[in-house]
Coordinates of C-alpha atoms in Angstrom, one line a residue:
Chain A
N440 CA 123.5 118.1 109.1
A441 CA 121.0 118.0 111.9
G442 CA 118.1 117.7 109.5
V443 CA 114.7 119.2 110.8
T444 CA 114.9 120.4 114.3
Q445 CA 111.8 121.1 116.3
T446 CA 111.5 122.8 119.7
P447 CA 110.1 122.3 122.1
K448 CA 109.4 118.6 122.2
F449 CA 106.6 118.9 124.8
Q450 CA 104.4 121.7 125.8
V451 CA 101.4 122.3 128.0
L452 CA 99.4 125.5 127.6
K453 CA 96.4 127.1 129.1
T454 CA 93.4 127.9 126.9
G455 CA 93.9 131.3 125.5
Q456 CA 97.7 131.4 125.9
S457 CA 99.8 131.9 122.7
M458 CA 103.0 130.4 121.8
T459 CA 105.3 129.6 118.9
L460 CA 106.5 126.2 117.8
Q461 CA 110.0 126.5 116.4
C462 CA 111.3 124.6 113.3
A463 CA 114.7 124.9 111.7
Q464 CA 116.4 122.9 109.0
D465 CA 119.9 123.1 107.8
M466 CA 119.7 121.3 104.4
N467 CA 119.0 124.5 102.5
H468 CA 115.5 123.1 101.5
E469 CA 113.1 125.3 99.6
Y470 CA 109.9 123.8 100.9
M471 CA 108.7 123.7 104.5
S472 CA 105.5 122.6 106.0
W473 CA 103.6 122.2 109.2
Y474 CA 101.4 119.1 109.9
R475 CA 99.2 118.2 112.9
Q476 CA 98.7 114.6 113.8
D477 CA 95.6 113.7 116.0
P478 CA 95.4 110.2 117.7
G479 CA 94.9 107.4 115.1
M480 CA 94.9 109.7 112.1
G481 CA 97.2 110.8 109.4
L482 CA 98.9 114.0 109.1
R483 CA 96.9 117.2 108.2
L484 CA 98.6 120.2 106.5
I485 CA 98.3 123.4 108.4
H486 CA 100.6 125.8 106.4
Y487 CA 103.4 125.5 104.0
S488 CA 106.0 127.6 102.4
V489 CA 107.7 127.3 98.9
G490 CA 110.5 129.8 99.8
A491 CA 111.5 132.7 102.1
G492 CA 108.8 135.3 102.1
I493 CA 106.2 132.9 100.7
T494 CA 103.6 131.0 102.7
D495 CA 100.1 129.4 102.1
Q496 CA 97.4 127.7 103.7
G497 CA 96.9 124.1 104.0
E498 CA 93.9 122.0 105.0
V499 CA 93.5 123.2 108.6
P500 CA 95.0 126.7 108.9
N501 CA 92.5 128.3 111.4
G502 CA 94.1 129.5 114.6
Y503 CA 97.8 129.2 113.3
N504 CA 100.1 131.7 111.8
V505 CA 103.3 131.3 110.0
S506 CA 106.1 133.4 108.5
R507 CA 109.2 132.5 106.5
S508 CA 111.8 135.2 107.0
T509 CA 114.7 133.0 106.2
T510 CA 115.2 129.7 104.3
E511 CA 116.2 127.9 107.5
D512 CA 113.3 128.7 109.9
F513 CA 109.7 128.2 109.6
P514 CA 107.9 129.1 113.1
L515 CA 104.2 128.2 113.8
R516 CA 102.3 130.5 116.0
L517 CA 99.3 129.7 118.0
L518 CA 97.4 132.9 118.6
S519 CA 95.1 131.9 121.3
A520 CA 95.3 128.1 122.2
A521 CA 92.2 126.1 122.4
P522 CA 91.8 122.4 123.5
S523 CA 91.0 121.4 119.9
Q524 CA 94.6 122.3 119.2
T525 CA 96.0 119.5 121.5
S526 CA 98.0 117.5 119.0
V527 CA 101.4 116.4 117.8
Y528 CA 102.9 118.9 115.4
F529 CA 105.4 117.9 112.7
C530 CA 107.5 120.2 110.7
A531 CA 108.9 119.0 107.3
S532 CA 111.2 120.3 104.7
R533 CA 111.7 119.3 101.1
R534 CA 114.3 119.9 98.3
G535 CA 113.1 120.1 94.8
D536 CA 111.3 117.0 93.6
Y537 CA 112.0 114.7 96.6
G538 CA 110.0 113.6 99.5
Y539 CA 109.7 115.5 102.7
T540 CA 112.1 115.1 105.7
F541 CA 110.1 115.4 109.0
G542 CA 111.2 116.5 112.4
S543 CA 110.6 114.5 115.5
G544 CA 107.4 116.5 116.5
T545 CA 106.1 118.7 119.3
R546 CA 103.6 117.3 121.6
L547 CA 101.2 120.1 122.6
T548 CA 98.4 119.7 125.2
V549 CA 96.1 122.7 125.7
V550 CA 94.1 122.5 129.0
Chain B
G918 CA 90.7 112.0 102.4
E919 CA 88.1 111.4 105.0
S920 CA 89.1 110.7 108.6
V921 CA 87.8 107.5 110.0
G922 CA 88.6 108.4 113.5
L923 CA 90.6 106.2 115.9
H924 CA 90.4 102.8 114.1
L925 CA 93.2 102.4 111.6
P926 CA 93.5 99.3 109.3
T927 CA 95.7 96.8 110.7
L928 CA 98.0 94.1 109.2
S929 CA 99.5 91.2 111.3
V930 CA 102.2 89.1 109.8
Q931 CA 104.8 86.5 110.8
E932 CA 108.4 87.4 110.6
G933 CA 109.8 86.4 107.2
D934 CA 106.4 86.8 105.5
N935 CA 105.8 89.2 102.7
S936 CA 103.6 92.2 103.6
I937 CA 101.4 94.2 101.3
I938 CA 99.9 97.5 102.5
N939 CA 97.3 99.2 100.4
C940 CA 96.4 102.7 99.8
A941 CA 93.6 104.5 97.8
Y942 CA 94.5 108.0 97.0
S943 CA 92.0 110.8 96.5
N944 CA 93.1 113.1 93.7
S945 CA 93.4 111.9 90.0
A946 CA 95.7 114.9 89.4
S947 CA 98.4 113.7 91.9
D948 CA 101.7 112.8 90.2
Y949 CA 104.0 112.0 93.1
F950 CA 103.5 109.4 95.7
I951 CA 105.4 108.6 98.9
W952 CA 105.4 106.0 101.5
Y953 CA 106.2 106.7 105.0
K954 CA 106.9 104.7 108.0
Q955 CA 106.2 106.0 111.5
E956 CA 107.3 104.4 114.6
S957 CA 105.8 105.3 118.1
G958 CA 106.7 108.8 119.3
K959 CA 108.6 109.5 116.0
G960 CA 108.2 111.6 113.0
P961 CA 107.4 109.9 109.6
Q962 CA 110.4 108.5 107.9
F963 CA 110.7 108.3 104.1
I964 CA 110.6 104.8 102.6
I965 CA 110.1 104.9 98.9
D966 CA 108.4 107.3 96.3
I967 CA 107.1 107.0 92.8
R968 CA 106.1 109.3 90.1
S969 CA 103.0 109.0 87.9
N970 CA 105.1 108.1 84.8
M971 CA 105.9 104.8 86.4
D972 CA 103.9 101.8 87.7
K973 CA 106.5 100.1 89.7
R974 CA 109.6 101.1 91.7
Q975 CA 111.8 98.9 93.8
G976 CA 113.9 99.7 96.8
Q977 CA 115.8 97.7 99.5
R978 CA 113.2 95.0 100.5
V979 CA 110.3 97.3 99.4
T980 CA 108.4 97.8 96.2
V981 CA 105.7 100.3 95.5
L982 CA 103.0 99.7 92.8
L983 CA 101.0 102.3 91.4
N984 CA 97.7 101.9 89.5
K985 CA 96.5 105.2 88.2
T986 CA 93.4 103.8 86.6
V987 CA 91.8 102.9 90.1
K988 CA 93.9 105.4 92.0
H989 CA 95.6 102.6 94.2
L990 CA 99.1 102.5 95.7
S991 CA 100.7 99.4 97.4
L992 CA 103.6 98.9 99.4
Q993 CA 105.2 95.5 99.4
I994 CA 107.7 94.6 102.0
A995 CA 109.7 91.4 101.5
A996 CA 110.8 89.2 104.5
T997 CA 109.2 91.3 107.0
Q998 CA 111.1 91.8 110.2
P999 CA 110.0 92.8 113.8
G1000 CA 111.7 96.1 113.2
D1001 CA 109.2 96.9 110.4
S1002 CA 106.3 97.2 112.9
A1003 CA 105.0 100.7 112.5
V1004 CA 102.3 102.7 111.1
Y1005 CA 102.7 103.2 107.3
F1006 CA 101.1 106.1 105.4
C1007 CA 100.8 106.8 101.7
A1008 CA 101.0 110.5 100.6
E1009 CA 100.3 112.2 97.4
N1010 CA 101.4 115.3 95.8
I1011 CA 100.6 117.5 92.8
G1012 CA 104.0 118.4 91.6
R1013 CA 103.2 121.5 89.7
G1014 CA 101.4 125.0 90.3
T1015 CA 100.3 126.3 93.6
S1016 CA 100.0 122.8 95.0
Y1017 CA 103.6 121.9 94.7
G1018 CA 104.4 122.3 98.4
K1019 CA 101.4 120.3 99.6
L1020 CA 101.5 116.7 100.6
T1021 CA 98.2 114.9 101.5
F1022 CA 98.4 111.9 103.7
G1023 CA 96.1 108.8 103.9
Q1024 CA 94.9 107.6 107.2
G1025 CA 97.6 105.0 107.7
T1026 CA 97.9 101.2 108.2
I1027 CA 99.3 99.5 111.5
L1028 CA 101.8 96.7 110.7
T1029 CA 102.6 94.4 113.5
V1030 CA 105.2 91.7 112.8
H1031 CA 105.2 88.7 115.1
P1032 CA 108.5 86.8 115.9

């Protein structure tokens, strides 16, 4: 198993551009989440999904969209990038009652 | 929880000492707790978890203690090694209803182990 795979690892965007951060897991996990981590801080939940076709907002959802058309994939879309969205983004998946497994992150800079 | 900006709590220990990292969680309804280790440039790595029907759980060199009365978690690392140097986060979850998929993280503690 590859676990949780995030692409790209690094990205620079200009203000106003849009892009999609990809996340895939091959563990058949039901639950998937997106977090952002700003310097010196913990992770904050952006959006999460409890299964294909079901998504919900987390703590900081504004400016981001998600969809979950398959169990394996959970892409995060930035609609119009802003400098405040400069952060490290982590995708995670979870099976049942166990803790989340995290990807290695995408470092995004918006200039 | 509230963000406190760029100044994470720090803990410095000597190699071989035992380390204790503390965490105050925010929601009295939380019933599942996890400790994660995050090394520089990497994603959080699962260390150990505990459910609210327990007050102690042991793993390999690690022990988690849960005190629900004061909403406090601690992570004890025995015989700390330089490879344990990282940021440690506690996380809480409400394991039922619409909150099932949500994990709320604490701010983190920087552990530095000196040889």
